[in-house]
Structure formats: structure tokens, C-alpha cells
Amino acid sequence: MFKVRVYVSYKESVLDPQAEVIEGAMNRLNQGEVSQVKIGKFFDFNVKAETKEEAIKVAEAISDQLLANVNMESYQVELLEEN
């Protein structure tokens, strides 16, 4: 059993108005210039698999089919621990 984390965020080419609003608010705090704010989400789950590679493949398949809109979003799979 492996614990994985999948990070999902908009692709660089996709406009993210929520991130732009947050970036503007951060700059209004007068704490320095902030740029290139990205907003994303992450999913943690366990995968029953024999190897790390198999667990990552399963997580990638789930991400492609369910967690990310691959037309607008990209994802990254991270292996957190082996249970």
C-alpha cells in the first residue's frame, strides 16, 4: 500500500482569474512585489500496489480520468510513503 498525493493546477496557458485577484490583494498589502500566483488543489489517497512504479501509474490513470481536466489542468503525482 502506498500513500500518494496528486497536485492539480491550471496549465500556464490558461487564465486563472482567482489567482489574479489574489495576486492583486497580496500586492496591496505592500509587503513587496508578488507575481505569478498559481492556485491549485491536492488529493491524498492510498493505492494498493506491489511497487512504487505501479502505484504511480494507478495515480496517474486516476488523475487523467477523474482528478484533472487535462485540457486545462496539469497534475503531478508524488509518492508520500509506503504503508
mmCIF file of N, CA and C in Angstrom:
data_model
loop_
_atom_site.group_PDB
_atom_site.id
_atom_site.type_symbol
_atom_site.label_atom_id
_atom_site.label_comp_id
_atom_site.label_asym_id
_atom_site.label_seq_id
_atom_site.Cartn_x
_atom_site.Cartn_y
_atom_site.Cartn_z
ATOM 1 N N MET A 1 0.865 -1.178 0.000
ATOM 2 C CA MET A 1 0.000 0.000 0.000
ATOM 3 C C MET A 1 0.903 1.228 0.000
ATOM 4 N N PHE A 2 0.565 2.185 -0.841
ATOM 5 C CA PHE A 2 1.340 3.406 -0.954
ATOM 6 C C PHE A 2 0.424 4.610 -0.787
ATOM 7 N N LYS A 3 0.901 5.607 -0.075
ATOM 8 C CA LYS A 3 0.163 6.866 0.046
ATOM 9 C C LYS A 3 0.717 7.811 -1.009
ATOM 10 N N VAL A 4 -0.180 8.366 -1.828
ATOM 11 C CA VAL A 4 0.229 9.288 -2.882
ATOM 12 C C VAL A 4 -0.483 10.621 -2.720
ATOM 13 N N ARG A 5 0.106 11.647 -3.284
ATOM 14 C CA ARG A 5 -0.509 12.971 -3.342
ATOM 15 C C ARG A 5 -0.467 13.416 -4.798
ATOM 16 N N VAL A 6 -1.599 13.907 -5.279
ATOM 17 C CA VAL A 6 -1.696 14.431 -6.632
ATOM 18 C C VAL A 6 -1.980 15.923 -6.536
ATOM 19 N N TYR A 7 -1.086 16.729 -7.115
ATOM 20 C CA TYR A 7 -1.273 18.171 -7.195
ATOM 21 C C TYR A 7 -1.882 18.497 -8.554
ATOM 22 N N VAL A 8 -2.936 19.313 -8.550
ATOM 23 C CA VAL A 8 -3.601 19.710 -9.794
ATOM 24 C C VAL A 8 -3.633 21.231 -9.844
ATOM 25 N N SER A 9 -3.231 21.799 -10.983
ATOM 26 C CA SER A 9 -3.294 23.250 -11.157
ATOM 27 C C SER A 9 -3.515 23.569 -12.629
ATOM 28 N N TYR A 10 -3.919 24.811 -12.880
ATOM 29 C CA TYR A 10 -4.126 25.231 -14.264
ATOM 30 C C TYR A 10 -2.811 25.213 -15.033
ATOM 31 N N LYS A 11 -2.884 24.905 -16.304
ATOM 32 C CA LYS A 11 -1.717 24.996 -17.168
ATOM 33 C C LYS A 11 -1.325 26.461 -17.308
ATOM 34 N N GLU A 12 -0.064 26.706 -17.649
ATOM 35 C CA GLU A 12 0.442 28.070 -17.786
ATOM 36 C C GLU A 12 -0.366 28.882 -18.801
ATOM 37 N N SER A 13 -0.875 28.236 -19.817
ATOM 38 C CA SER A 13 -1.576 28.947 -20.892
ATOM 39 C C SER A 13 -3.027 29.290 -20.547
ATOM 40 N N VAL A 14 -3.519 28.838 -19.397
ATOM 41 C CA VAL A 14 -4.920 29.047 -19.023
ATOM 42 C C VAL A 14 -5.023 30.219 -18.052
ATOM 43 N N LEU A 15 -5.906 31.150 -18.350
ATOM 44 C CA LEU A 15 -6.147 32.300 -17.493
ATOM 45 C C LEU A 15 -6.801 31.843 -16.188
ATOM 46 N N ASP A 16 -6.264 32.304 -15.069
ATOM 47 C CA ASP A 16 -6.804 31.959 -13.751
ATOM 48 C C ASP A 16 -7.199 33.253 -13.044
ATOM 49 N N PRO A 17 -8.452 33.696 -13.214
ATOM 50 C CA PRO A 17 -8.865 34.976 -12.635
ATOM 51 C C PRO A 17 -8.798 35.001 -11.109
ATOM 52 N N GLN A 18 -9.038 33.881 -10.453
ATOM 53 C CA GLN A 18 -8.957 33.835 -8.995
ATOM 54 C C GLN A 18 -7.521 34.114 -8.532
ATOM 55 N N ALA A 19 -6.551 33.542 -9.206
ATOM 56 C CA ALA A 19 -5.152 33.783 -8.855
ATOM 57 C C ALA A 19 -4.776 35.235 -9.097
ATOM 58 N N GLU A 20 -5.311 35.838 -10.159
ATOM 59 C CA GLU A 20 -5.022 37.246 -10.442
ATOM 60 C C GLU A 20 -5.567 38.150 -9.337
ATOM 61 N N VAL A 21 -6.766 37.869 -8.849
ATOM 62 C CA VAL A 21 -7.352 38.660 -7.765
ATOM 63 C C VAL A 21 -6.500 38.532 -6.505
ATOM 64 N N ILE A 22 -6.076 37.319 -6.194
ATOM 65 C CA ILE A 22 -5.252 37.095 -5.008
ATOM 66 C C ILE A 22 -3.904 37.792 -5.158
ATOM 67 N N GLU A 23 -3.332 37.726 -6.336
ATOM 68 C CA GLU A 23 -2.061 38.414 -6.583
ATOM 69 C C GLU A 23 -2.201 39.917 -6.347
ATOM 70 N N GLY A 24 -3.287 40.498 -6.856
ATOM 71 C CA GLY A 24 -3.531 41.924 -6.642
ATOM 72 C C GLY A 24 -3.678 42.259 -5.164
ATOM 73 N N ALA A 25 -4.394 41.423 -4.436
ATOM 74 C CA ALA A 25 -4.579 41.646 -2.999
ATOM 75 C C ALA A 25 -3.252 41.530 -2.260
ATOM 76 N N MET A 26 -2.433 40.590 -2.636
ATOM 77 C CA MET A 26 -1.127 40.428 -1.993
ATOM 78 C C MET A 26 -0.265 41.673 -2.212
ATOM 79 N N ASN A 27 -0.315 42.204 -3.409
ATOM 80 C CA ASN A 27 0.484 43.394 -3.711
ATOM 81 C C ASN A 27 -0.048 44.627 -2.987
ATOM 82 N N ARG A 28 -1.332 44.673 -2.726
ATOM 83 C CA ARG A 28 -1.895 45.794 -1.973
ATOM 84 C C ARG A 28 -1.486 45.769 -0.501
ATOM 85 N N LEU A 29 -0.987 44.651 -0.028
ATOM 86 C CA LEU A 29 -0.510 44.551 1.351
ATOM 87 C C LEU A 29 0.830 45.264 1.545
ATOM 88 N N ASN A 30 1.428 45.738 0.453
ATOM 89 C CA ASN A 30 2.688 46.475 0.492
ATOM 90 C C ASN A 30 3.811 45.708 1.179
ATOM 91 N N GLN A 31 3.863 44.420 0.938
ATOM 92 C CA GLN A 31 4.926 43.591 1.514
ATOM 93 C C GLN A 31 5.976 43.237 0.466
ATOM 94 N N GLY A 32 5.970 43.905 -0.654
ATOM 95 C CA GLY A 32 6.872 43.577 -1.750
ATOM 96 C C GLY A 32 6.065 43.163 -2.957
ATOM 97 N N GLU A 33 6.724 43.080 -4.072
ATOM 98 C CA GLU A 33 6.053 42.732 -5.321
ATOM 99 C C GLU A 33 5.883 41.215 -5.420
ATOM 100 N N VAL A 34 4.663 40.783 -5.639
ATOM 101 C CA VAL A 34 4.339 39.357 -5.790
ATOM 102 C C VAL A 34 3.892 39.149 -7.225
ATOM 103 N N SER A 35 4.328 38.048 -7.833
ATOM 104 C CA SER A 35 3.908 37.765 -9.206
ATOM 105 C C SER A 35 3.777 36.263 -9.416
ATOM 106 N N GLN A 36 3.121 35.918 -10.477
ATOM 107 C CA GLN A 36 2.932 34.539 -10.928
ATOM 108 C C GLN A 36 2.305 33.639 -9.862
ATOM 109 N N VAL A 37 1.232 34.127 -9.252
ATOM 110 C CA VAL A 37 0.500 33.334 -8.265
ATOM 111 C C VAL A 37 -0.238 32.215 -8.987
ATOM 112 N N LYS A 38 -0.147 31.015 -8.465
ATOM 113 C CA LYS A 38 -0.877 29.869 -9.003
ATOM 114 C C LYS A 38 -1.717 29.277 -7.883
ATOM 115 N N ILE A 39 -2.915 28.914 -8.225
ATOM 116 C CA ILE A 39 -3.810 28.252 -7.284
ATOM 117 C C ILE A 39 -3.978 26.818 -7.757
ATOM 118 N N GLY A 40 -4.015 25.913 -6.821
ATOM 119 C CA GLY A 40 -4.197 24.517 -7.167
ATOM 120 C C GLY A 40 -4.916 23.790 -6.060
ATOM 121 N N LYS A 41 -4.964 22.511 -6.218
ATOM 122 C CA LYS A 41 -5.582 21.648 -5.204
ATOM 123 C C LYS A 41 -4.759 20.371 -5.150
ATOM 124 N N PHE A 42 -4.917 19.638 -4.064
ATOM 125 C CA PHE A 42 -4.229 18.358 -3.998
ATOM 126 C C PHE A 42 -5.157 17.302 -3.429
ATOM 127 N N PHE A 43 -4.857 16.070 -3.780
ATOM 128 C CA PHE A 43 -5.629 14.910 -3.347
ATOM 129 C C PHE A 43 -4.655 13.911 -2.735
ATOM 130 N N ASP A 44 -4.951 13.443 -1.531
ATOM 131 C CA ASP A 44 -4.179 12.381 -0.887
ATOM 132 C C ASP A 44 -5.024 11.114 -0.871
ATOM 133 N N PHE A 45 -4.417 9.994 -1.247
ATOM 134 C CA PHE A 45 -5.131 8.721 -1.165
ATOM 135 C C PHE A 45 -4.136 7.572 -1.137
ATOM 136 N N ASN A 46 -4.621 6.424 -0.708
ATOM 137 C CA ASN A 46 -3.808 5.211 -0.674
ATOM 138 C C ASN A 46 -4.078 4.385 -1.916
ATOM 139 N N VAL A 47 -3.019 3.765 -2.410
ATOM 140 C CA VAL A 47 -3.126 2.886 -3.575
ATOM 141 C C VAL A 47 -2.547 1.530 -3.188
ATOM 142 N N LYS A 48 -3.332 0.497 -3.395
ATOM 143 C CA LYS A 48 -2.833 -0.849 -3.151
ATOM 144 C C LYS A 48 -2.091 -1.298 -4.398
ATOM 145 N N ALA A 49 -0.783 -1.452 -4.270
ATOM 146 C CA ALA A 49 0.060 -1.836 -5.403
ATOM 147 C C ALA A 49 1.284 -2.566 -4.869
ATOM 148 N N GLU A 50 1.917 -3.309 -5.744
ATOM 149 C CA GLU A 50 3.102 -4.085 -5.359
ATOM 150 C C GLU A 50 4.371 -3.229 -5.376
ATOM 151 N N THR A 51 4.456 -2.274 -6.296
ATOM 152 C CA THR A 51 5.670 -1.470 -6.438
ATOM 153 C C THR A 51 5.316 0.017 -6.480
ATOM 154 N N LYS A 52 6.326 0.855 -6.257
ATOM 155 C CA LYS A 52 6.151 2.304 -6.344
ATOM 156 C C LYS A 52 5.705 2.703 -7.745
ATOM 157 N N GLU A 53 6.328 2.095 -8.737
ATOM 158 C CA GLU A 53 6.005 2.413 -10.125
ATOM 159 C C GLU A 53 4.548 2.108 -10.450
ATOM 160 N N GLU A 54 4.068 0.986 -9.956
ATOM 161 C CA GLU A 54 2.671 0.601 -10.176
ATOM 162 C C GLU A 54 1.727 1.580 -9.475
ATOM 163 N N ALA A 55 2.067 1.980 -8.250
ATOM 164 C CA ALA A 55 1.240 2.944 -7.514
ATOM 165 C C ALA A 55 1.167 4.277 -8.255
ATOM 166 N N ILE A 56 2.283 4.716 -8.789
ATOM 167 C CA ILE A 56 2.308 5.976 -9.544
ATOM 168 C C ILE A 56 1.480 5.852 -10.815
ATOM 169 N N LYS A 57 1.584 4.732 -11.507
ATOM 170 C CA LYS A 57 0.779 4.518 -12.718
ATOM 171 C C LYS A 57 -0.718 4.568 -12.411
ATOM 172 N N VAL A 58 -1.115 3.955 -11.306
ATOM 173 C CA VAL A 58 -2.525 3.969 -10.904
ATOM 174 C C VAL A 58 -2.968 5.400 -10.608
ATOM 175 N N ALA A 59 -2.155 6.132 -9.857
ATOM 176 C CA ALA A 59 -2.487 7.518 -9.520
ATOM 177 C C ALA A 59 -2.553 8.398 -10.774
ATOM 178 N N GLU A 60 -1.668 8.168 -11.725
ATOM 179 C CA GLU A 60 -1.704 8.928 -12.981
ATOM 180 C C GLU A 60 -2.966 8.615 -13.778
ATOM 181 N N ALA A 61 -3.366 7.362 -13.814
ATOM 182 C CA ALA A 61 -4.584 6.989 -14.535
ATOM 183 C C ALA A 61 -5.804 7.636 -13.891
ATOM 184 N N ILE A 62 -5.864 7.640 -12.564
ATOM 185 C CA ILE A 62 -6.975 8.287 -11.855
ATOM 186 C C ILE A 62 -6.980 9.785 -12.131
ATOM 187 N N SER A 63 -5.800 10.381 -12.143
ATOM 188 C CA SER A 63 -5.693 11.816 -12.403
ATOM 189 C C SER A 63 -6.163 12.156 -13.810
ATOM 190 N N ASP A 64 -5.743 11.364 -14.795
ATOM 191 C CA ASP A 64 -6.152 11.585 -16.189
ATOM 192 C C ASP A 64 -7.663 11.462 -16.365
ATOM 193 N N GLN A 65 -8.260 10.492 -15.696
ATOM 194 C CA GLN A 65 -9.663 10.192 -15.915
ATOM 195 C C GLN A 65 -10.616 10.971 -15.022
ATOM 196 N N LEU A 66 -10.143 11.443 -13.845
ATOM 197 C CA LEU A 66 -11.074 11.997 -12.879
ATOM 198 C C LEU A 66 -10.622 13.301 -12.224
ATOM 199 N N LEU A 67 -9.404 13.357 -11.746
ATOM 200 C CA LEU A 67 -8.990 14.464 -10.886
ATOM 201 C C LEU A 67 -8.644 15.748 -11.636
ATOM 202 N N ALA A 68 -8.160 15.637 -12.852
ATOM 203 C CA ALA A 68 -7.733 16.810 -13.610
ATOM 204 C C ALA A 68 -8.457 16.880 -14.947
ATOM 205 N N ASN A 69 -8.820 18.086 -15.324
ATOM 206 C CA ASN A 69 -9.304 18.330 -16.677
ATOM 207 C C ASN A 69 -8.061 18.570 -17.518
ATOM 208 N N VAL A 70 -7.605 17.537 -18.205
ATOM 209 C CA VAL A 70 -6.308 17.594 -18.868
ATOM 210 C C VAL A 70 -6.243 18.626 -19.993
ATOM 211 N N ASN A 71 -7.385 19.148 -20.416
ATOM 212 C CA ASN A 71 -7.375 20.227 -21.402
ATOM 213 C C ASN A 71 -6.929 21.545 -20.782
ATOM 214 N N MET A 72 -7.227 21.732 -19.496
ATOM 215 C CA MET A 72 -6.946 22.999 -18.825
ATOM 216 C C MET A 72 -5.959 22.876 -17.668
ATOM 217 N N GLU A 73 -5.815 21.678 -17.135
ATOM 218 C CA GLU A 73 -5.028 21.498 -15.925
ATOM 219 C C GLU A 73 -3.896 20.498 -16.144
ATOM 220 N N SER A 74 -2.866 20.672 -15.352
ATOM 221 C CA SER A 74 -1.795 19.686 -15.310
ATOM 222 C C SER A 74 -1.765 19.097 -13.905
ATOM 223 N N TYR A 75 -1.101 17.971 -13.759
ATOM 224 C CA TYR A 75 -1.026 17.345 -12.448
ATOM 225 C C TYR A 75 0.364 16.762 -12.235
ATOM 226 N N GLN A 76 0.671 16.569 -10.973
ATOM 227 C CA GLN A 76 1.942 15.968 -10.584
ATOM 228 C C GLN A 76 1.651 14.961 -9.477
ATOM 229 N N VAL A 77 2.174 13.767 -9.616
ATOM 230 C CA VAL A 77 1.977 12.708 -8.627
ATOM 231 C C VAL A 77 3.221 12.623 -7.751
ATOM 232 N N GLU A 78 3.001 12.579 -6.454
ATOM 233 C CA GLU A 78 4.107 12.449 -5.503
ATOM 234 C C GLU A 78 3.834 11.252 -4.603
ATOM 235 N N LEU A 79 4.815 10.415 -4.442
ATOM 236 C CA LEU A 79 4.703 9.279 -3.539
ATOM 237 C C LEU A 79 5.091 9.757 -2.145
ATOM 238 N N LEU A 80 4.157 9.661 -1.184
ATOM 239 C CA LEU A 80 4.404 10.178 0.167
ATOM 240 C C LEU A 80 5.053 9.129 1.067
ATOM 241 N N GLU A 81 4.507 7.925 1.062
ATOM 242 C CA GLU A 81 5.058 6.883 1.934
ATOM 243 C C GLU A 81 4.556 5.516 1.509
ATOM 244 N N GLU A 82 5.252 4.519 1.984
ATOM 245 C CA GLU A 82 4.846 3.140 1.761
ATOM 246 C C GLU A 82 4.296 2.613 3.076
ATOM 247 N N ASN A 83 3.065 2.077 3.034
ATOM 248 C CA ASN A 83 2.444 1.550 4.257
ATOM 249 C C ASN A 83 2.653 0.063 4.357
#
